[in-house]
Amino acid sequence: MSGERTIYFEDDNKLDLKTLVQQEKSGTAEDQNTMFARLAGRSGDRDLDVDDMFVTKAAHKQDENRAANRDRSAAIFEHRKINAAMEKCPRCFDKVPKHLIVAIGTKSYLCVPAHRSLVDGHCLIVPMQHISSCTAVDEDVWREMQ
């Protein structure tokens, strides 16, 4: 042994990197706050007898079902919210007037503003995918936008 830790938590090897990235992208700050509150609310080092163990296991199964329903409801809400935002998106490639488009790349496009420009030569470099900010865009899209 080299003295270096191979895993930090028991479930480190259960998920691959692609799944972890997907979970991180689909999660929100509210999910993290909920998980923190749930973990902070747990009480540790309880002395349980046999009856308490059965009650705890039954309650744990109910909590899992409740958590699954809550996650499903949150996913539906997020999906509806995203769809509503996408329908109103003024920068969506399909909705931009074609006479405003200057150049089209594989991941982004260059266009002039639909309204009055701020300065001479004012252009917009817009990614094809819907993102909340350029910090959330993939590396290949960012390279093309550069």
GROMACS .gro file of C-alpha atoms in nm:
model
  146
    1MET     CA    1   0.000   0.000   0.000
    2SER     CA    2   0.122   0.345  -0.082
    3GLY     CA    3  -0.075   0.501   0.202
    4GLU     CA    4  -0.309   0.684  -0.036
    5ARG     CA    5  -0.681   0.643  -0.007
    6THR     CA    6  -0.840   0.463  -0.303
    7ILE     CA    7  -1.200   0.559  -0.229
    8TYR     CA    8  -1.351   0.819  -0.001
    9PHE     CA    9  -1.701   0.678   0.043
   10GLU     CA   10  -1.849   0.329   0.023
   11ASP     CA   11  -2.052   0.407  -0.289
   12ASP     CA   12  -1.768   0.571  -0.486
   13ASN     CA   13  -1.744   0.278  -0.728
   14LYS     CA   14  -2.119   0.239  -0.788
   15LEU     CA   15  -2.153   0.518  -1.047
   16ASP     CA   16  -1.932   0.595  -1.344
   17LEU     CA   17  -1.812   0.945  -1.430
   18LYS     CA   18  -2.070   0.995  -1.707
   19THR     CA   19  -2.357   0.920  -1.466
   20LEU     CA   20  -2.212   1.151  -1.201
   21VAL     CA   21  -2.181   1.436  -1.454
   22GLN     CA   22  -2.541   1.376  -1.566
   23GLN     CA   23  -2.661   1.388  -1.205
   24GLU     CA   24  -2.467   1.707  -1.141
   25LYS     CA   25  -2.608   1.878  -1.452
   26SER     CA   26  -2.966   1.774  -1.377
   27GLY     CA   27  -2.949   1.862  -1.007
   28THR     CA   28  -3.029   2.203  -0.864
   29ALA     CA   29  -2.921   2.397  -0.558
   30GLU     CA   30  -3.255   2.307  -0.401
   31ASP     CA   31  -3.168   1.937  -0.434
   32GLN     CA   32  -2.840   1.996  -0.254
   33ASN     CA   33  -3.009   2.201   0.019
   34THR     CA   34  -3.271   1.929   0.067
   35MET     CA   35  -3.003   1.661   0.094
   36PHE     CA   36  -2.807   1.873   0.343
   37ALA     CA   37  -3.118   1.929   0.556
   38ARG     CA   38  -3.199   1.557   0.547
   39LEU     CA   39  -2.844   1.461   0.649
   40ALA     CA   40  -2.828   1.729   0.919
   41GLY     CA   41  -3.158   1.608   1.064
   42ARG     CA   42  -3.038   1.255   1.118
   43SER     CA   43  -2.962   1.171   1.474
   44GLY     CA   44  -2.668   0.943   1.536
   45ASP     CA   45  -2.574   0.678   1.791
   46ARG     CA   46  -2.920   0.569   1.898
   47ASP     CA   47  -2.974   0.257   2.104
   48LEU     CA   48  -3.233   0.050   1.918
   49ASP     CA   49  -3.410  -0.262   2.034
   50VAL     CA   50  -3.562  -0.518   1.793
   51ASP     CA   51  -3.901  -0.342   1.766
   52ASP     CA   52  -3.734  -0.011   1.691
   53MET     CA   53  -3.530  -0.171   1.413
   54PHE     CA   54  -3.845  -0.298   1.238
   55VAL     CA   55  -4.018   0.038   1.275
   56THR     CA   56  -3.708   0.215   1.145
   57LYS     CA   57  -3.683  -0.014   0.842
   58ALA     CA   58  -4.052   0.035   0.759
   59ALA     CA   59  -4.019   0.412   0.796
   60HIS     CA   60  -3.707   0.405   0.579
   61LYS     CA   61  -3.901   0.232   0.297
   62GLN     CA   62  -4.176   0.493   0.324
   63ASP     CA   63  -3.915   0.768   0.317
   64GLU     CA   64  -3.767   0.618   0.000
   65ASN     CA   65  -4.110   0.612  -0.166
   66ARG     CA   66  -4.179   0.967  -0.054
   67ALA     CA   67  -3.837   1.078  -0.179
   68ALA     CA   68  -3.896   0.908  -0.515
   69ASN     CA   69  -4.233   1.083  -0.550
   70ARG     CA   70  -4.078   1.415  -0.451
   71ASP     CA   71  -3.796   1.369  -0.703
   72ARG     CA   72  -4.049   1.280  -0.973
   73SER     CA   73  -4.260   1.587  -0.895
   74ALA     CA   74  -3.951   1.809  -0.895
   75ALA     CA   75  -3.840   1.666  -1.231
   76ILE     CA   76  -4.186   1.729  -1.381
   77PHE     CA   77  -4.184   2.087  -1.247
   78GLU     CA   78  -3.834   2.151  -1.386
   79HIS     CA   79  -3.935   2.002  -1.723
   80ARG     CA   80  -4.241   2.228  -1.746
   81LYS     CA   81  -4.036   2.530  -1.641
   82ILE     CA   82  -3.769   2.458  -1.901
   83ASN     CA   83  -4.028   2.403  -2.174
   84ALA     CA   84  -4.198   2.733  -2.091
   85ALA     CA   85  -3.863   2.914  -2.103
   86MET     CA   86  -3.770   2.750  -2.434
   87GLU     CA   87  -4.099   2.852  -2.593
   88LYS     CA   88  -4.027   3.216  -2.502
   89CYS     CA   89  -3.657   3.203  -2.598
   90PRO     CA   90  -3.575   3.499  -2.828
   91ARG     CA   91  -3.231   3.354  -2.916
   92CYS     CA   92  -3.351   3.010  -3.027
   93PHE     CA   93  -3.198   2.941  -3.368
   94ASP     CA   94  -3.537   2.853  -3.519
   95LYS     CA   95  -3.692   3.180  -3.402
   96VAL     CA   96  -3.417   3.425  -3.502
   97PRO     CA   97  -3.503   3.610  -3.826
   98LYS     CA   98  -3.275   3.462  -4.092
   99HIS     CA   99  -3.173   3.802  -4.232
  100LEU     CA  100  -3.002   3.880  -3.898
  101ILE     CA  101  -2.773   3.573  -3.908
  102VAL     CA  102  -2.419   3.650  -4.024
  103ALA     CA  103  -2.251   3.308  -3.984
  104ILE     CA  104  -2.347   2.960  -3.867
  105GLY     CA  105  -2.105   2.724  -3.693
  106THR     CA  106  -2.156   2.368  -3.577
  107LYS     CA  107  -2.224   2.465  -3.215
  108SER     CA  108  -2.306   2.839  -3.232
  109TYR     CA  109  -2.408   3.118  -3.465
  110LEU     CA  110  -2.322   3.485  -3.514
  111CYS     CA  111  -2.599   3.739  -3.565
  112VAL     CA  112  -2.668   4.108  -3.540
  113PRO     CA  113  -2.916   4.225  -3.275
  114ALA     CA  114  -3.282   4.250  -3.372
  115HIS     CA  115  -3.302   4.587  -3.200
  116ARG     CA  116  -3.077   4.890  -3.207
  117SER     CA  117  -2.706   4.809  -3.166
  118LEU     CA  118  -2.515   4.942  -2.868
  119VAL     CA  119  -2.209   5.031  -3.078
  120ASP     CA  120  -2.098   4.996  -3.440
  121GLY     CA  121  -2.019   4.633  -3.517
  122HIS     CA  122  -2.228   4.499  -3.227
  123CYS     CA  123  -2.287   4.125  -3.283
  124LEU     CA  124  -2.416   3.833  -3.079
  125ILE     CA  125  -2.236   3.499  -3.056
  126VAL     CA  126  -2.511   3.259  -2.953
  127PRO     CA  127  -2.475   2.886  -2.874
  128MET     CA  128  -2.719   2.653  -3.051
  129GLN     CA  129  -2.812   2.476  -2.728
  130HIS     CA  130  -3.014   2.645  -2.457
  131ILE     CA  131  -2.798   2.746  -2.161
  132SER     CA  132  -2.838   2.987  -1.873
  133SER     CA  133  -2.488   3.137  -1.909
  134CYS     CA  134  -2.165   3.078  -2.099
  135THR     CA  135  -2.008   2.927  -1.789
  136ALA     CA  136  -2.248   2.633  -1.826
  137VAL     CA  137  -2.159   2.561  -2.189
  138ASP     CA  138  -1.953   2.258  -2.296
  139GLU     CA  139  -1.585   2.303  -2.377
  140ASP     CA  140  -1.622   2.241  -2.751
  141VAL     CA  141  -1.898   2.503  -2.776
  142TRP     CA  142  -1.685   2.749  -2.579
  143ARG     CA  143  -1.388   2.689  -2.812
  144GLU     CA  144  -1.606   2.760  -3.115
  145MET     CA  145  -1.745   3.076  -2.957
  146GLN     CA  146  -1.390   3.199  -2.886
   0.00000   0.00000   0.00000
